[in-house]
Amino acid sequence: MGAMTKEQIAQYKDVYVFAQQVDNELSGIALELTSEATRLAAELDDAKVVAVLLGSDLGSDLTDQLAEYGADRVIVVDDPMLKDYMTEPYTHALASVINEFKPEIMLVGATAIGRDLGPCVSARVATGLTADCTLLEIGDFPLKAIPGKEAEQKHKQLLMTRPAFGGNTIATIACPDNRPQMATVRPGVMQKIEPKKGAQADIIKFNPGFEKNAKYVEIQEIVKNVSDVVDIMDAKILVSGGRGVGEDFTLLEELAEAIGGTVSCSRAVVDSGWKPKDLQVGQTGKTVRPNVYFAIGISGAIQHVAGMEESDIIIAINKDEDAPIFDVADYGIVGDLNKIVPQLTEQIKAA
Ligand code: FAD
């Protein structure tokens, strides 16, 4: 991947987001990224927010929603090839959009789809990718630190921050010599803006020409994750259990039912095979931001805290008064969860 010249870099403009949709419904990450793009664009000179919507038979409600969350322009690629996610057609479509429109910044959600799509597209358009970012800022890239580059101080780079080495360090990465500056971003981290009802975006229909470039692969069957349980990223109250709870989560389920919450857990619980990965909170699980987070029998390892510290109220129950979870908790109860949790459930039911 060779470095671009300054003249080439100058051709790239605006902040683009991949507006992920599944079954003609925008994913939460699409609106989070569009919101984040409005904040980044405000830091750049004359930059627009552009959403890229790929799919088949896409409804106008999707473009309306993207406009309400800050998109000035929506580039729509509507083709039967894009009905369900497949790596090659989606890579071809998004890479073609990048080659045609030249975005300065391209954001993709770090979802199962985005983690596949992002690297394929960045390789196709020969730029770098910072994966799983938790913070994006516009700032100066400190080239002064690199011998021979002192004079080349460049401004207004996208600074992409992500945890590294198991969350023990935080790395801030820039892509000063290539465009677009590309990142995948963790779902649940970026705050959505207040939607502006009735906002309108320019719609651009784009045809990347599939016939010549892609071979149609028949999808035999798509198995959907059918569950009536609320996604822990959408839950307002989470009752989260750790290794201290053990295999039997009945006490936590009863508390969750009494308080109208949803059960989640630490990685130790998932690794022990007691709960599915879907319920894991933390750096390698989901980032959650509920109104109330109960951390029960959870020690509070840095990788767990990374996924729940933005909760409005954190209530920790742990028998070890020195457990690090108490450092982030708003309310702490020191004691045996087997005694405290049933009492709490009774009190809530009686209230
Ligand atoms: P433990 O650390 O074993 O803590 C159990 C707690 O329960 C203790 O504090 C104990 O005092 C308390 N306890 C025991 N019995 C009782 C009782 N009867 N009543 C009250 N309290 C009791 N972890 C995550 O959670 N999410 C992640 O996404 C994640 N990602 C990781 C990524 C990497 C690269 C690495 C290296 C680690 C990651 N981890 C993650 C693991 C993390 O480091 C911890 O090992 C894990 O969070 C510990 O889970 P725990 O708190 O449930 O268990």
mmCIF file of C-alpha atoms and ligand atoms in Angstrom:
data_model
loop_
_atom_site.group_PDB
_atom_site.id
_atom_site.type_symbol
_atom_site.label_atom_id
_atom_site.label_comp_id
_atom_site.label_asym_id
_atom_site.label_seq_id
_atom_site.Cartn_x
_atom_site.Cartn_y
_atom_site.Cartn_z
ATOM 1 C CA MET A 1 0.000 0.000 0.000
ATOM 2 C CA GLY A 2 1.845 3.088 -1.213
ATOM 3 C CA ALA A 3 1.394 6.500 0.368
ATOM 4 C CA MET A 4 -0.846 8.929 -1.528
ATOM 5 C CA THR A 5 0.412 12.332 -2.590
ATOM 6 C CA LYS A 6 -0.988 15.466 -0.930
ATOM 7 C CA GLU A 7 -2.869 16.221 -4.153
ATOM 8 C CA GLN A 8 -4.508 12.794 -4.128
ATOM 9 C CA ILE A 9 -5.447 13.120 -0.444
ATOM 10 C CA ALA A 10 -7.014 16.539 -1.115
ATOM 11 C CA GLN A 11 -9.586 14.879 -3.432
ATOM 12 C CA TYR A 12 -11.133 12.999 -0.498
ATOM 13 C CA LYS A 13 -13.989 14.735 1.356
ATOM 14 C CA ASP A 14 -16.805 14.168 3.823
ATOM 15 C CA VAL A 15 -17.612 11.634 6.527
ATOM 16 C CA TYR A 16 -19.241 8.420 5.262
ATOM 17 C CA VAL A 17 -20.959 5.697 7.249
ATOM 18 C CA PHE A 18 -22.025 2.230 6.179
ATOM 19 C CA ALA A 19 -25.723 2.218 7.145
ATOM 20 C CA GLN A 20 -26.174 -1.441 7.988
ATOM 21 C CA GLN A 21 -29.678 -2.810 7.449
ATOM 22 C CA VAL A 22 -31.040 -6.305 7.877
ATOM 23 C CA ASP A 23 -34.427 -7.281 6.408
ATOM 24 C CA ASN A 24 -35.031 -3.649 5.444
ATOM 25 C CA GLU A 25 -34.589 -2.394 9.010
ATOM 26 C CA LEU A 26 -31.691 -0.163 9.965
ATOM 27 C CA SER A 27 -29.442 -1.618 12.656
ATOM 28 C CA GLY A 28 -28.894 0.519 15.770
ATOM 29 C CA ILE A 29 -25.245 0.961 14.766
ATOM 30 C CA ALA A 30 -26.284 2.734 11.537
ATOM 31 C CA LEU A 31 -27.910 5.518 13.574
ATOM 32 C CA GLU A 32 -25.072 5.602 16.120
ATOM 33 C CA LEU A 33 -22.515 6.056 13.327
ATOM 34 C CA THR A 34 -24.578 8.677 11.502
ATOM 35 C CA SER A 35 -24.848 10.596 14.791
ATOM 36 C CA GLU A 36 -21.098 10.285 15.393
ATOM 37 C CA ALA A 37 -20.419 11.427 11.811
ATOM 38 C CA THR A 38 -22.286 14.697 12.499
ATOM 39 C CA ARG A 39 -19.895 15.385 15.406
ATOM 40 C CA LEU A 40 -16.814 14.587 13.292
ATOM 41 C CA ALA A 41 -18.028 16.561 10.260
ATOM 42 C CA ALA A 42 -18.503 19.621 12.470
ATOM 43 C CA GLU A 43 -14.731 19.528 13.169
ATOM 44 C CA LEU A 44 -13.786 19.406 9.480
ATOM 45 C CA ASP A 45 -13.986 22.224 6.942
ATOM 46 C CA ASP A 46 -17.192 22.088 4.934
ATOM 47 C CA ALA A 47 -17.725 18.336 5.441
ATOM 48 C CA LYS A 48 -21.023 16.551 4.823
ATOM 49 C CA VAL A 49 -22.396 13.404 6.456
ATOM 50 C CA VAL A 50 -23.027 10.714 3.863
ATOM 51 C CA ALA A 51 -24.735 7.383 4.612
ATOM 52 C CA VAL A 52 -24.206 4.438 2.263
ATOM 53 C CA LEU A 53 -27.233 2.161 2.154
ATOM 54 C CA LEU A 54 -26.879 -1.229 0.447
ATOM 55 C CA GLY A 55 -29.750 -3.688 -0.006
ATOM 56 C CA SER A 56 -32.638 -4.807 -2.168
ATOM 57 C CA ASP A 57 -36.115 -3.202 -2.418
ATOM 58 C CA LEU A 58 -35.132 -0.636 0.180
ATOM 59 C CA GLY A 59 -37.959 1.458 1.609
ATOM 60 C CA SER A 60 -37.860 5.264 1.736
ATOM 61 C CA ASP A 61 -38.406 5.075 5.513
ATOM 62 C CA LEU A 62 -34.749 4.019 5.834
ATOM 63 C CA THR A 63 -33.417 7.095 4.038
ATOM 64 C CA ASP A 64 -35.854 9.287 6.024
ATOM 65 C CA GLN A 65 -34.521 7.845 9.288
ATOM 66 C CA LEU A 66 -30.900 8.398 8.229
ATOM 67 C CA ALA A 67 -31.729 12.027 7.394
ATOM 68 C CA GLU A 68 -33.315 12.489 10.830
ATOM 69 C CA TYR A 69 -30.096 11.241 12.431
ATOM 70 C CA GLY A 70 -27.970 13.743 10.524
ATOM 71 C CA ALA A 71 -27.242 12.362 7.031
ATOM 72 C CA ASP A 72 -26.984 15.199 4.468
ATOM 73 C CA ARG A 73 -26.806 12.687 1.634
ATOM 74 C CA VAL A 74 -27.660 8.999 1.245
ATOM 75 C CA ILE A 75 -26.007 6.924 -1.484
ATOM 76 C CA VAL A 76 -28.328 4.022 -2.229
ATOM 77 C CA VAL A 77 -27.249 0.851 -4.002
ATOM 78 C CA ASP A 78 -30.431 -1.166 -4.502
ATOM 79 C CA ASP A 79 -29.879 -4.495 -6.220
ATOM 80 C CA PRO A 80 -31.187 -8.092 -5.772
ATOM 81 C CA MET A 81 -27.537 -9.127 -5.275
ATOM 82 C CA LEU A 82 -27.616 -7.221 -1.978
ATOM 83 C CA LYS A 83 -30.791 -8.761 -0.533
ATOM 84 C CA ASP A 84 -28.932 -10.681 2.181
ATOM 85 C CA TYR A 85 -25.391 -9.981 3.325
ATOM 86 C CA MET A 86 -22.729 -11.761 1.280
ATOM 87 C CA THR A 87 -19.073 -10.762 1.447
ATOM 88 C CA GLU A 88 -18.273 -10.322 -2.235
ATOM 89 C CA PRO A 89 -21.275 -8.307 -3.509
ATOM 90 C CA TYR A 90 -21.228 -6.042 -0.448
ATOM 91 C CA THR A 91 -17.443 -5.552 -0.712
ATOM 92 C CA HIS A 92 -17.767 -4.750 -4.400
ATOM 93 C CA ALA A 93 -20.617 -2.281 -3.780
ATOM 94 C CA LEU A 94 -18.958 -0.386 -0.904
ATOM 95 C CA ALA A 95 -15.499 -0.357 -2.532
ATOM 96 C CA SER A 96 -17.093 1.000 -5.742
ATOM 97 C CA VAL A 97 -18.814 3.767 -3.768
ATOM 98 C CA ILE A 98 -15.457 4.683 -2.184
ATOM 99 C CA ASN A 99 -13.631 4.709 -5.523
ATOM 100 C CA GLU A 100 -16.342 6.824 -7.125
ATOM 101 C CA PHE A 101 -17.106 9.349 -4.354
ATOM 102 C CA LYS A 102 -13.776 9.468 -2.420
ATOM 103 C CA PRO A 103 -14.724 9.774 1.260
ATOM 104 C CA GLU A 104 -12.241 11.303 3.673
ATOM 105 C CA ILE A 105 -13.546 9.086 6.489
ATOM 106 C CA MET A 106 -15.406 5.768 6.180
ATOM 107 C CA LEU A 107 -17.021 4.272 9.305
ATOM 108 C CA VAL A 108 -18.405 0.740 9.559
ATOM 109 C CA GLY A 109 -19.999 -0.890 12.618
ATOM 110 C CA ALA A 110 -17.965 -3.606 14.350
ATOM 111 C CA THR A 111 -20.930 -5.997 14.048
ATOM 112 C CA ALA A 112 -20.620 -9.541 12.670
ATOM 113 C CA ILE A 113 -21.299 -8.052 9.199
ATOM 114 C CA GLY A 114 -18.996 -5.043 9.648
ATOM 115 C CA ARG A 115 -16.107 -7.119 10.980
ATOM 116 C CA ASP A 116 -16.260 -9.104 7.734
ATOM 117 C CA LEU A 117 -16.964 -6.201 5.386
ATOM 118 C CA GLY A 118 -14.547 -3.586 6.804
ATOM 119 C CA PRO A 119 -11.254 -5.449 6.247
ATOM 120 C CA CYS A 120 -12.329 -6.714 2.798
ATOM 121 C CA VAL A 121 -13.202 -3.181 1.653
ATOM 122 C CA SER A 122 -10.073 -1.577 3.111
ATOM 123 C CA ALA A 123 -7.898 -4.150 1.318
ATOM 124 C CA ARG A 124 -9.832 -3.580 -1.936
ATOM 125 C CA VAL A 125 -9.331 0.197 -1.848
ATOM 126 C CA ALA A 126 -5.756 -0.079 -0.446
ATOM 127 C CA THR A 127 -6.111 1.853 2.774
ATOM 128 C CA GLY A 128 -5.671 1.026 6.463
ATOM 129 C CA LEU A 129 -8.390 -0.019 8.911
ATOM 130 C CA THR A 130 -8.516 0.465 12.661
ATOM 131 C CA ALA A 131 -10.780 -2.224 14.091
ATOM 132 C CA ASP A 132 -13.178 -2.063 17.033
ATOM 133 C CA CYS A 133 -12.746 1.606 17.927
ATOM 134 C CA THR A 134 -14.288 3.012 21.098
ATOM 135 C CA LEU A 135 -13.420 6.681 20.512
ATOM 136 C CA LEU A 136 -13.046 8.851 17.401
ATOM 137 C CA GLU A 137 -11.678 12.390 17.386
ATOM 138 C CA ILE A 138 -10.425 14.915 14.887
ATOM 139 C CA GLY A 139 -6.985 16.193 15.865
ATOM 140 C CA ASP A 140 -3.326 16.655 15.072
ATOM 141 C CA PHE A 141 -1.274 13.570 14.359
ATOM 142 C CA PRO A 142 2.017 13.918 16.258
ATOM 143 C CA LEU A 143 4.419 13.354 13.376
ATOM 144 C CA LYS A 144 6.961 15.294 15.418
ATOM 145 C CA ALA A 145 7.618 12.015 17.182
ATOM 146 C CA ILE A 146 8.858 10.378 13.969
ATOM 147 C CA PRO A 147 12.466 11.272 12.935
ATOM 148 C CA GLY A 148 12.577 12.902 9.498
ATOM 149 C CA LYS A 149 8.861 13.780 9.572
ATOM 150 C CA GLU A 150 9.102 16.759 11.957
ATOM 151 C CA ALA A 151 8.451 19.280 9.207
ATOM 152 C CA GLU A 152 5.462 17.400 7.882
ATOM 153 C CA GLN A 153 3.073 18.114 10.743
ATOM 154 C CA LYS A 154 -0.362 17.410 9.294
ATOM 155 C CA HIS A 155 -3.621 18.611 10.757
ATOM 156 C CA LYS A 156 -7.129 17.335 11.093
ATOM 157 C CA GLN A 157 -6.529 13.627 11.055
ATOM 158 C CA LEU A 158 -9.058 11.109 12.309
ATOM 159 C CA LEU A 159 -7.610 9.801 15.560
ATOM 160 C CA MET A 160 -8.989 6.305 16.138
ATOM 161 C CA THR A 161 -8.767 4.866 19.637
ATOM 162 C CA ARG A 162 -9.186 1.222 20.568
ATOM 163 C CA PRO A 163 -8.204 -1.044 23.461
ATOM 164 C CA ALA A 164 -5.126 -3.187 22.785
ATOM 165 C CA PHE A 165 -3.284 -6.018 24.555
ATOM 166 C CA GLY A 166 -6.418 -7.347 26.239
ATOM 167 C CA GLY A 167 -7.568 -3.913 27.343
ATOM 168 C CA ASN A 168 -4.365 -3.220 29.281
ATOM 169 C CA THR A 169 -3.433 -0.328 27.025
ATOM 170 C CA ILE A 170 -5.296 2.113 24.817
ATOM 171 C CA ALA A 171 -3.900 2.697 21.324
ATOM 172 C CA THR A 172 -4.639 5.805 19.258
ATOM 173 C CA ILE A 173 -4.064 5.209 15.576
ATOM 174 C CA ALA A 174 -4.037 7.574 12.580
ATOM 175 C CA CYS A 175 -3.853 6.959 8.832
ATOM 176 C CA PRO A 176 -1.995 10.086 7.640
ATOM 177 C CA ASP A 177 -0.852 8.873 4.217
ATOM 178 C CA ASN A 178 -3.908 7.174 2.742
ATOM 179 C CA ARG A 179 -7.604 7.790 2.221
ATOM 180 C CA PRO A 180 -10.221 7.020 3.273
ATOM 181 C CA GLN A 181 -9.397 6.901 6.960
ATOM 182 C CA MET A 182 -11.326 3.768 7.851
ATOM 183 C CA ALA A 183 -12.537 2.396 11.172
ATOM 184 C CA THR A 184 -14.925 -0.193 12.498
ATOM 185 C CA VAL A 185 -16.698 1.087 15.611
ATOM 186 C CA ARG A 186 -18.078 -0.872 18.554
ATOM 187 C CA PRO A 187 -21.877 -0.973 18.731
ATOM 188 C CA GLY A 188 -23.330 0.741 21.798
ATOM 189 C CA VAL A 189 -20.424 3.151 22.341
ATOM 190 C CA MET A 190 -21.403 6.194 20.262
ATOM 191 C CA GLN A 191 -24.417 8.152 21.512
ATOM 192 C CA LYS A 192 -27.289 8.728 19.102
ATOM 193 C CA ILE A 193 -28.310 12.361 18.570
ATOM 194 C CA GLU A 194 -31.901 13.543 19.033
ATOM 195 C CA PRO A 195 -33.579 12.803 15.675
ATOM 196 C CA LYS A 196 -34.715 15.889 13.720
ATOM 197 C CA LYS A 197 -38.235 14.992 12.565
ATOM 198 C CA GLY A 198 -38.854 15.753 8.911
ATOM 199 C CA ALA A 199 -35.161 16.342 8.032
ATOM 200 C CA GLN A 200 -34.382 15.577 4.382
ATOM 201 C CA ALA A 201 -31.270 14.189 2.693
ATOM 202 C CA ASP A 202 -30.164 14.199 -0.964
ATOM 203 C CA ILE A 203 -30.615 10.719 -2.369
ATOM 204 C CA ILE A 204 -28.074 9.463 -4.905
ATOM 205 C CA LYS A 205 -28.788 6.148 -6.620
ATOM 206 C CA PHE A 206 -25.566 4.397 -7.591
ATOM 207 C CA ASN A 207 -25.060 1.291 -9.710
ATOM 208 C CA PRO A 208 -21.693 -0.417 -9.192
ATOM 209 C CA GLY A 209 -22.303 -2.861 -12.082
ATOM 210 C CA PHE A 210 -22.518 -6.308 -10.555
ATOM 211 C CA GLU A 211 -22.918 -8.358 -13.725
ATOM 212 C CA LYS A 212 -19.327 -8.021 -14.844
ATOM 213 C CA ASN A 213 -17.688 -8.289 -11.455
ATOM 214 C CA ALA A 214 -19.549 -10.771 -9.309
ATOM 215 C CA LYS A 215 -20.890 -14.282 -9.574
ATOM 216 C CA TYR A 216 -24.245 -14.938 -7.929
ATOM 217 C CA VAL A 217 -24.006 -17.411 -5.054
ATOM 218 C CA GLU A 218 -27.304 -19.005 -4.104
ATOM 219 C CA ILE A 219 -28.052 -18.815 -0.399
ATOM 220 C CA GLN A 220 -29.700 -22.102 0.648
ATOM 221 C CA GLU A 221 -31.053 -20.990 4.002
ATOM 222 C CA ILE A 222 -30.587 -18.179 6.504
ATOM 223 C CA VAL A 223 -31.039 -19.340 10.076
ATOM 224 C CA LYS A 224 -32.225 -16.426 12.197
ATOM 225 C CA ASN A 225 -31.518 -16.148 15.901
ATOM 226 C CA VAL A 226 -35.103 -16.393 17.113
ATOM 227 C CA SER A 227 -35.427 -15.316 20.722
ATOM 228 C CA ASP A 228 -38.041 -13.500 22.767
ATOM 229 C CA VAL A 229 -35.363 -12.249 25.160
ATOM 230 C CA VAL A 230 -34.527 -8.510 24.968
ATOM 231 C CA ASP A 231 -31.064 -7.838 23.507
ATOM 232 C CA ILE A 232 -28.886 -6.806 26.460
ATOM 233 C CA MET A 233 -27.820 -3.709 24.488
ATOM 234 C CA ASP A 234 -31.429 -2.497 24.458
ATOM 235 C CA ALA A 235 -32.302 -3.406 28.071
ATOM 236 C CA LYS A 236 -32.991 -0.579 30.535
ATOM 237 C CA ILE A 237 -32.192 -2.761 33.560
ATOM 238 C CA LEU A 238 -29.538 -5.493 33.500
ATOM 239 C CA VAL A 239 -29.098 -8.085 36.219
ATOM 240 C CA SER A 240 -25.609 -9.335 35.472
ATOM 241 C CA GLY A 241 -24.028 -12.370 37.096
ATOM 242 C CA GLY A 242 -20.434 -13.526 37.389
ATOM 243 C CA ARG A 243 -18.569 -16.653 38.382
ATOM 244 C CA GLY A 244 -19.633 -16.034 41.994
ATOM 245 C CA VAL A 245 -23.228 -16.879 41.019
ATOM 246 C CA GLY A 246 -22.333 -20.368 39.805
ATOM 247 C CA GLU A 247 -24.153 -22.368 37.169
ATOM 248 C CA ASP A 248 -27.668 -21.797 38.553
ATOM 249 C CA PHE A 249 -28.911 -18.303 37.670
ATOM 250 C CA THR A 250 -32.420 -18.802 39.153
ATOM 251 C CA LEU A 251 -31.927 -16.128 41.852
ATOM 252 C CA LEU A 252 -30.872 -13.559 39.240
ATOM 253 C CA GLU A 253 -33.713 -14.533 36.901
ATOM 254 C CA GLU A 254 -36.215 -14.029 39.735
ATOM 255 C CA LEU A 255 -34.738 -10.603 40.535
ATOM 256 C CA ALA A 256 -34.799 -9.659 36.843
ATOM 257 C CA GLU A 257 -38.441 -10.680 36.559
ATOM 258 C CA ALA A 258 -39.447 -8.743 39.669
ATOM 259 C CA ILE A 259 -37.739 -5.556 38.493
ATOM 260 C CA GLY A 260 -38.486 -5.844 34.755
ATOM 261 C CA GLY A 261 -34.849 -6.439 33.832
ATOM 262 C CA THR A 262 -32.832 -8.749 31.602
ATOM 263 C CA VAL A 263 -30.105 -11.167 32.665
ATOM 264 C CA SER A 264 -26.552 -10.709 31.374
ATOM 265 C CA CYS A 265 -23.205 -12.061 32.550
ATOM 266 C CA SER A 266 -19.401 -11.889 32.652
ATOM 267 C CA ARG A 267 -17.075 -13.786 30.358
ATOM 268 C CA ALA A 268 -16.198 -16.281 33.108
ATOM 269 C CA VAL A 269 -19.841 -17.406 32.980
ATOM 270 C CA VAL A 270 -19.768 -17.784 29.184
ATOM 271 C CA ASP A 271 -16.409 -19.597 29.253
ATOM 272 C CA SER A 272 -17.846 -22.017 31.832
ATOM 273 C CA GLY A 273 -20.673 -22.799 29.399
ATOM 274 C CA TRP A 274 -23.370 -21.545 31.827
ATOM 275 C CA LYS A 275 -24.765 -18.804 29.565
ATOM 276 C CA PRO A 276 -24.556 -18.048 25.819
ATOM 277 C CA LYS A 277 -22.057 -15.529 24.406
ATOM 278 C CA ASP A 278 -24.990 -13.275 23.428
ATOM 279 C CA LEU A 279 -25.343 -12.283 27.087
ATOM 280 C CA GLN A 280 -21.660 -11.407 27.698
ATOM 281 C CA VAL A 281 -20.844 -7.857 28.741
ATOM 282 C CA GLY A 282 -17.350 -6.474 28.221
ATOM 283 C CA GLN A 283 -14.501 -5.884 25.871
ATOM 284 C CA THR A 284 -15.016 -9.114 23.928
ATOM 285 C CA GLY A 285 -18.768 -9.117 24.598
ATOM 286 C CA LYS A 286 -21.272 -6.281 24.269
ATOM 287 C CA THR A 287 -21.046 -2.671 25.409
ATOM 288 C CA VAL A 288 -24.142 -1.815 27.432
ATOM 289 C CA ARG A 289 -25.495 1.457 28.783
ATOM 290 C CA PRO A 290 -28.624 0.626 30.832
ATOM 291 C CA ASN A 291 -30.293 2.867 33.412
ATOM 292 C CA VAL A 292 -29.458 0.327 36.129
ATOM 293 C CA TYR A 293 -26.728 -2.359 36.073
ATOM 294 C CA PHE A 294 -26.610 -4.969 38.844
ATOM 295 C CA ALA A 295 -23.134 -6.593 39.019
ATOM 296 C CA ILE A 296 -23.641 -9.693 41.158
ATOM 297 C CA GLY A 297 -20.719 -11.999 41.958
ATOM 298 C CA ILE A 298 -18.596 -10.140 39.383
ATOM 299 C CA SER A 299 -15.073 -9.116 40.429
ATOM 300 C CA GLY A 300 -14.871 -6.073 38.113
ATOM 301 C CA ALA A 301 -11.945 -6.970 35.833
ATOM 302 C CA ILE A 302 -10.932 -4.141 33.473
ATOM 303 C CA GLN A 303 -12.257 -6.058 30.456
ATOM 304 C CA HIS A 304 -15.687 -6.381 32.078
ATOM 305 C CA VAL A 305 -15.815 -2.789 33.283
ATOM 306 C CA ALA A 306 -14.980 -1.560 29.757
ATOM 307 C CA GLY A 307 -18.390 -2.841 28.640
ATOM 308 C CA MET A 308 -20.601 -1.465 31.433
ATOM 309 C CA GLU A 309 -18.992 1.577 33.071
ATOM 310 C CA GLU A 310 -21.251 3.986 31.130
ATOM 311 C CA SER A 311 -24.364 2.566 32.859
ATOM 312 C CA ASP A 312 -26.332 5.300 34.668
ATOM 313 C CA ILE A 313 -26.446 3.511 38.037
ATOM 314 C CA ILE A 314 -24.227 0.563 38.979
ATOM 315 C CA ILE A 315 -25.180 -1.608 41.963
ATOM 316 C CA ALA A 316 -22.584 -4.207 42.990
ATOM 317 C CA ILE A 317 -23.099 -7.197 45.271
ATOM 318 C CA ASN A 318 -19.904 -9.027 46.219
ATOM 319 C CA LYS A 319 -18.672 -10.855 49.299
ATOM 320 C CA ASP A 320 -15.153 -9.411 48.870
ATOM 321 C CA GLU A 321 -15.088 -5.793 50.053
ATOM 322 C CA ASP A 322 -11.870 -5.199 48.062
ATOM 323 C CA ALA A 323 -13.366 -6.378 44.733
ATOM 324 C CA PRO A 324 -12.536 -3.764 42.037
ATOM 325 C CA ILE A 325 -16.209 -3.625 40.986
ATOM 326 C CA PHE A 326 -16.804 -1.400 44.022
ATOM 327 C CA ASP A 327 -14.495 1.236 42.429
ATOM 328 C CA VAL A 328 -17.036 1.835 39.637
ATOM 329 C CA ALA A 329 -20.228 1.100 41.609
ATOM 330 C CA ASP A 330 -22.620 3.852 42.739
ATOM 331 C CA TYR A 331 -24.053 1.528 45.399
ATOM 332 C CA GLY A 332 -22.261 -1.469 46.895
ATOM 333 C CA ILE A 333 -23.488 -4.300 49.097
ATOM 334 C CA VAL A 334 -20.808 -6.482 50.713
ATOM 335 C CA GLY A 335 -22.125 -9.946 51.461
ATOM 336 C CA ASP A 336 -23.238 -13.325 50.167
ATOM 337 C CA LEU A 337 -25.358 -12.962 47.053
ATOM 338 C CA ASN A 338 -27.319 -16.094 47.990
ATOM 339 C CA LYS A 339 -28.730 -14.203 50.968
ATOM 340 C CA ILE A 340 -28.923 -10.669 49.554
ATOM 341 C CA VAL A 341 -30.503 -11.325 46.146
ATOM 342 C CA PRO A 342 -33.618 -13.179 47.459
ATOM 343 C CA GLN A 343 -34.149 -10.421 50.064
ATOM 344 C CA LEU A 344 -33.893 -7.784 47.355
ATOM 345 C CA THR A 345 -36.389 -9.659 45.165
ATOM 346 C CA GLU A 346 -38.847 -9.957 48.075
ATOM 347 C CA GLN A 347 -38.546 -6.231 48.868
ATOM 348 C CA ILE A 348 -39.138 -5.284 45.226
ATOM 349 C CA LYS A 349 -42.167 -7.585 44.955
ATOM 350 C CA ALA A 350 -43.597 -6.153 48.183
ATOM 351 C CA ALA A 351 -43.076 -2.522 47.121
HETATM 352 P P1 FAD B 1 -14.182 -13.751 38.972
HETATM 353 O O1 FAD B 1 -13.100 -12.825 38.639
HETATM 354 O O2 FAD B 1 -13.834 -15.140 39.363
HETATM 355 O O3 FAD B 1 -15.007 -13.038 40.138
HETATM 356 C C1 FAD B 1 -16.032 -13.678 40.864
HETATM 357 C C2 FAD B 1 -16.459 -12.706 41.960
HETATM 358 O O4 FAD B 1 -17.557 -13.245 42.647
HETATM 359 C C3 FAD B 1 -15.375 -12.435 42.992
HETATM 360 O O5 FAD B 1 -15.158 -11.032 43.120
HETATM 361 C C4 FAD B 1 -15.943 -13.026 44.290
HETATM 362 O O6 FAD B 1 -15.591 -12.254 45.446
HETATM 363 C C5 FAD B 1 -17.426 -12.951 44.022
HETATM 364 N N1 FAD B 1 -18.189 -13.970 44.753
HETATM 365 C C6 FAD B 1 -17.970 -15.313 44.815
HETATM 366 N N2 FAD B 1 -18.927 -15.925 45.537
HETATM 367 C C7 FAD B 1 -19.762 -14.937 45.960
HETATM 368 C C8 FAD B 1 -20.942 -14.941 46.772
HETATM 369 N N3 FAD B 1 -21.469 -16.074 47.258
HETATM 370 N N4 FAD B 1 -21.564 -13.759 46.992
HETATM 371 C C9 FAD B 1 -21.052 -12.584 46.542
HETATM 372 N N5 FAD B 1 -19.929 -12.528 45.755
HETATM 373 C C10 FAD B 1 -19.306 -13.696 45.465
HETATM 374 N N6 FAD B 1 -14.481 -10.538 31.028
HETATM 375 C C11 FAD B 1 -15.741 -10.094 30.848
HETATM 376 O O7 FAD B 1 -16.582 -10.149 31.766
HETATM 377 N N7 FAD B 1 -16.110 -9.600 29.624
HETATM 378 C C12 FAD B 1 -15.267 -9.517 28.575
HETATM 379 O O8 FAD B 1 -15.682 -9.086 27.487
HETATM 380 C C13 FAD B 1 -13.919 -9.954 28.758
HETATM 381 N N8 FAD B 1 -13.011 -9.871 27.744
HETATM 382 C C14 FAD B 1 -11.720 -10.249 27.983
HETATM 383 C C15 FAD B 1 -10.771 -10.078 26.965
HETATM 384 C C16 FAD B 1 -9.454 -10.444 27.192
HETATM 385 C C17 FAD B 1 -8.453 -10.246 26.079
HETATM 386 C C18 FAD B 1 -9.081 -11.000 28.439
HETATM 387 C C19 FAD B 1 -7.649 -11.372 28.699
HETATM 388 C C20 FAD B 1 -10.012 -11.169 29.443
HETATM 389 C C21 FAD B 1 -11.341 -10.816 29.228
HETATM 390 N N9 FAD B 1 -12.316 -10.997 30.225
HETATM 391 C C22 FAD B 1 -13.570 -10.505 30.015
HETATM 392 C C23 FAD B 1 -12.048 -11.766 31.445
HETATM 393 C C24 FAD B 1 -11.779 -10.905 32.653
HETATM 394 O O9 FAD B 1 -10.400 -10.603 32.703
HETATM 395 C C25 FAD B 1 -12.163 -11.677 33.926
HETATM 396 O O10 FAD B 1 -11.471 -12.911 33.974
HETATM 397 C C26 FAD B 1 -13.658 -11.952 34.067
HETATM 398 O O11 FAD B 1 -14.404 -10.771 33.857
HETATM 399 C C27 FAD B 1 -13.958 -12.495 35.455
HETATM 400 O O12 FAD B 1 -15.299 -12.822 35.568
HETATM 401 P P2 FAD B 1 -16.035 -12.782 36.956
HETATM 402 O O13 FAD B 1 -15.902 -11.439 37.564
HETATM 403 O O14 FAD B 1 -17.397 -13.328 36.735
HETATM 404 O O15 FAD B 1 -15.234 -13.898 37.793
#
